[in-house]
Short mmCIF file of C-alpha atoms and ligand atoms in Angstrom, two decimals:
data_model
loop_
_atom_site.label_atom_id
_atom_site.label_comp_id
_atom_site.label_asym_id
_atom_site.label_seq_id
_atom_site.Cartn_x
_atom_site.Cartn_y
_atom_site.Cartn_z
CA MET T 1 -43.99 16.48 1.11
CA SER T 2 -43.59 12.50 0.34
CA PRO T 3 -44.75 10.12 3.26
CA ALA T 4 -41.96 9.38 6.07
CA PRO T 5 -39.83 6.84 4.82
CA ALA T 6 -39.48 2.97 6.74
CA LEU T 7 -36.59 2.25 8.68
CA ARG T 8 -34.93 -1.42 8.33
CA ALA T 9 -31.72 -2.87 8.61
CA ALA T 10 -29.95 -3.64 5.31
CA ALA T 11 -29.60 -7.07 3.45
CA GLU T 12 -27.58 -8.75 1.00
CA ALA T 13 -29.91 -8.45 -1.27
CA ASP T 14 -29.78 -4.40 -0.92
CA ILE T 15 -26.07 -3.75 -1.57
CA PRO T 16 -25.98 -2.61 -5.05
CA ALA T 17 -29.02 -0.69 -4.55
CA VAL T 18 -27.06 0.42 -1.36
CA LEU T 19 -23.84 1.23 -3.44
CA ALA T 20 -25.56 3.20 -5.87
CA PHE T 21 -26.92 5.45 -3.23
CA TRP T 22 -24.26 6.22 -1.51
CA LYS T 23 -22.43 7.64 -4.95
CA LEU T 24 -25.91 9.89 -5.33
CA ALA T 25 -25.98 10.91 -1.89
CA ALA T 26 -23.23 10.44 0.34
CA GLU T 27 -20.05 12.48 1.34
CA ASP T 28 -16.84 10.88 -0.56
CA THR T 29 -14.00 13.07 0.13
CA ASN T 30 -10.41 11.23 0.76
CA ARG T 31 -12.45 7.59 0.38
CA ALA T 32 -10.94 4.39 -0.80
CA GLY T 33 -14.38 3.39 -2.36
CA ASP T 34 -16.63 1.26 -1.08
CA ASP T 35 -17.45 -1.99 -3.13
CA ALA T 36 -20.16 -4.88 -2.63
CA ALA T 37 -17.49 -7.20 -0.55
CA ALA T 38 -16.64 -4.39 2.01
CA VAL T 39 -20.74 -4.10 2.23
CA ALA T 40 -21.07 -7.80 2.63
CA ALA T 41 -18.31 -8.34 5.09
CA LEU T 42 -20.28 -5.73 7.60
CA LEU T 43 -23.30 -7.35 7.11
CA GLY T 44 -21.54 -10.59 8.00
CA ARG T 45 -20.08 -9.46 10.78
CA ASP T 46 -22.39 -6.90 12.40
CA PRO T 47 -26.13 -8.19 10.89
CA GLY T 48 -28.69 -4.88 12.04
CA ALA T 49 -25.51 -2.21 11.72
CA LEU T 50 -26.56 -0.64 8.40
CA ILE T 51 -29.92 0.80 8.85
CA LEU T 52 -31.84 2.15 5.76
CA ALA T 53 -34.57 4.29 5.38
CA VAL T 54 -36.77 3.46 2.47
CA ASP T 55 -39.63 4.78 0.45
CA GLY T 56 -41.20 1.93 -1.06
CA GLU T 57 -37.99 0.36 -2.90
CA LEU T 58 -36.17 3.23 -3.15
CA ILE T 59 -33.64 3.82 -0.63
CA VAL T 60 -33.64 7.37 0.84
CA GLY T 61 -30.77 7.40 3.52
CA SER T 62 -28.56 5.46 5.32
CA VAL T 63 -26.67 5.03 8.25
CA VAL T 64 -23.81 2.59 9.47
CA ALA T 65 -24.22 1.96 13.29
CA GLY T 66 -20.91 0.21 14.51
CA PHE T 67 -20.39 -1.18 17.87
CA ASP T 68 -17.27 -3.21 18.04
CA GLY T 69 -18.00 -4.19 21.66
CA TRP T 70 -16.12 -1.02 22.78
CA ARG T 71 -17.01 2.01 20.58
CA CYS T 72 -20.21 3.22 18.79
CA HIS T 73 -19.44 4.51 15.53
CA LEU T 74 -21.38 6.03 12.81
CA TYR T 75 -20.61 6.06 9.34
CA ARG T 76 -22.09 6.67 5.76
CA PHE T 77 -24.68 9.05 7.23
CA ALA T 78 -26.62 10.12 4.51
CA VAL T 79 -30.09 11.14 2.64
CA HIS T 80 -31.18 11.42 -0.79
CA PRO T 81 -30.64 15.00 -2.18
CA GLY T 82 -34.15 15.52 -3.41
CA ARG T 83 -35.36 14.06 0.34
CA ARG T 84 -33.05 16.42 2.78
CA ARG T 85 -34.66 18.87 5.67
CA GLU T 86 -37.72 16.24 6.17
CA GLY T 87 -36.43 14.71 8.97
CA ILE T 88 -34.86 11.69 7.92
CA GLY T 89 -31.51 12.03 9.32
CA ARG T 90 -32.60 12.79 12.41
CA ARG T 91 -34.90 9.72 12.38
CA LEU T 92 -31.67 7.80 11.25
CA LEU T 93 -29.34 8.81 14.05
CA ASP T 94 -32.43 8.18 16.44
CA ALA T 95 -32.48 4.72 15.25
CA ALA T 96 -28.77 4.26 15.60
CA GLU T 97 -28.52 5.31 19.01
CA ARG T 98 -30.99 2.95 20.18
CA ARG T 99 -29.46 0.26 18.46
CA PHE T 100 -26.07 1.34 20.60
CA ARG T 101 -28.23 1.82 23.85
CA ALA T 102 -29.66 -1.80 23.50
CA LEU T 103 -26.10 -3.05 22.95
CA GLY T 104 -24.58 -1.50 25.76
CA GLY T 105 -22.97 1.31 23.90
CA ARG T 106 -22.26 4.57 26.10
CA ARG T 107 -21.25 7.20 23.69
CA ALA T 108 -21.52 7.63 19.82
CA ASP T 109 -19.39 9.50 17.56
CA ALA T 110 -18.82 10.37 13.66
CA MET T 111 -15.64 11.50 11.76
CA VAL T 112 -17.19 14.68 9.98
CA LEU T 113 -15.32 16.65 7.33
CA GLU T 114 -14.26 19.93 8.94
CA ASP T 115 -15.70 21.90 5.51
CA ASN T 116 -18.78 19.70 5.47
CA ALA T 117 -21.60 22.70 5.94
CA LEU T 118 -24.49 20.18 5.50
CA ALA T 119 -23.27 17.85 8.15
CA HIS T 120 -22.32 19.84 10.82
CA PRO T 121 -25.87 21.17 11.49
CA ALA T 122 -27.22 18.09 11.72
CA TRP T 123 -24.92 16.43 14.17
CA ALA T 124 -25.15 19.48 16.40
CA ALA T 125 -29.14 19.35 15.94
CA ALA T 126 -29.12 15.89 17.27
CA GLY T 127 -26.64 16.57 20.12
CA TYR T 128 -23.13 15.84 19.02
CA GLU T 129 -20.48 18.27 19.70
CA ARG T 130 -16.98 18.52 18.08
CA GLN T 131 -13.74 17.91 20.00
CA PRO T 132 -11.13 20.02 18.74
CA ALA T 133 -8.72 18.39 20.25
CA TRP T 134 -8.37 14.87 18.24
CA ARG T 135 -6.70 14.11 14.93
CA ARG T 136 -7.77 10.90 12.85
CA TRP T 137 -4.22 8.95 12.57
CA VAL T 138 -4.42 6.37 9.56
CA LYS T 139 -2.31 3.59 7.87
CA ARG T 140 -3.59 1.55 5.07
CA LEU T 141 -3.42 -2.16 5.69
C1 COA E 1 -26.31 15.62 6.66
C2 COA E 1 -27.57 14.91 6.17
C3 COA E 1 -27.47 13.45 6.15
C4 COA E 1 -28.91 15.56 6.87
O1 COA E 1 -29.85 14.86 6.48
P1 COA E 1 -31.47 15.83 6.81
O2 COA E 1 -32.41 14.46 6.62
O3 COA E 1 -31.31 16.44 5.48
O4 COA E 1 -31.38 15.77 7.88
P2 COA E 1 -32.81 16.26 9.15
O5 COA E 1 -33.81 16.90 7.96
O6 COA E 1 -33.11 15.11 9.91
O7 COA E 1 -32.28 17.65 10.10
C5 COA E 1 -32.43 17.60 11.14
C6 COA E 1 -32.01 18.76 11.73
O8 COA E 1 -30.51 19.43 11.41
C7 COA E 1 -30.42 20.23 10.78
N1 COA E 1 -30.07 20.97 9.50
C8 COA E 1 -29.65 19.58 8.72
N2 COA E 1 -29.38 19.99 7.51
C9 COA E 1 -29.39 21.12 7.47
C10 COA E 1 -28.72 22.22 6.72
N3 COA E 1 -28.70 21.90 5.39
N4 COA E 1 -28.86 23.49 7.06
C11 COA E 1 -29.10 23.97 8.55
N5 COA E 1 -29.33 23.03 9.22
C12 COA E 1 -29.73 21.88 9.16
C13 COA E 1 -31.46 21.04 11.38
O9 COA E 1 -31.48 21.82 12.84
C14 COA E 1 -32.73 20.32 10.89
O10 COA E 1 -33.80 20.05 11.68
P3 COA E 1 -35.21 20.79 10.76
O11 COA E 1 -34.95 20.87 9.52
O12 COA E 1 -36.31 20.77 11.88
O13 COA E 1 -34.68 22.65 10.99
C15 COA E 1 -27.73 15.26 4.61
O14 COA E 1 -27.33 16.86 4.66
C16 COA E 1 -27.02 15.00 3.55
O15 COA E 1 -26.83 13.59 3.22
N6 COA E 1 -25.82 15.27 3.34
C17 COA E 1 -24.68 14.67 2.71
C18 COA E 1 -24.12 13.48 3.21
C19 COA E 1 -23.10 13.97 4.13
O16 COA E 1 -22.26 14.65 4.42
N7 COA E 1 -23.26 13.45 5.26
C20 COA E 1 -22.49 13.66 6.73
C21 COA E 1 -21.51 12.66 6.77
S1 COA E 1 -20.42 13.21 8.08
#
């Protein structure tokens, strides 16, 4: 097994590599498409929200731990296909939850596709419970 990757906050210089990593590793069903401006806006508004797992120069995992002062949302949770089941995902969620707690957050949540068979056990293993009563309502701006 490769050495455990380091976790760190993403910086603007990481944006091209982050977008390439998401193309390779992230769940992309029904997404509008991420772009550099959107990631730069996230880093500008909430520096530290995008947490990366890095093996040297290579990004091997990511999660967005976004706190808006009210809710703690997790997005773009992904691990490199060649590095799954090494505990990287669990470490990313631990780091995200530490960030939320430090900011005063009380409950973390994630939007997870019903048929995402990779995601469900990972969220469950980290202590997340599915809430069947809710549906997401959206409107494009
Ligand atoms: C979901 C994902 C991020 C998990 O990352 P990971 O680094 O492989 O997860 P971990 O190794 O930390 O797994 C932690 C625990 O979750 C559970 N788990 C994770 N993946 C699993 C799988 N494919 N099957 C069964 N259990 C799994 C296990 O309990 C595991 O602990 P164990 O390996 O000691 O048994 C990864 O599968 C991924 O990138 N999937 C594609 C993108 C995606 O769908 N992201 C989620 C969007 S909501």
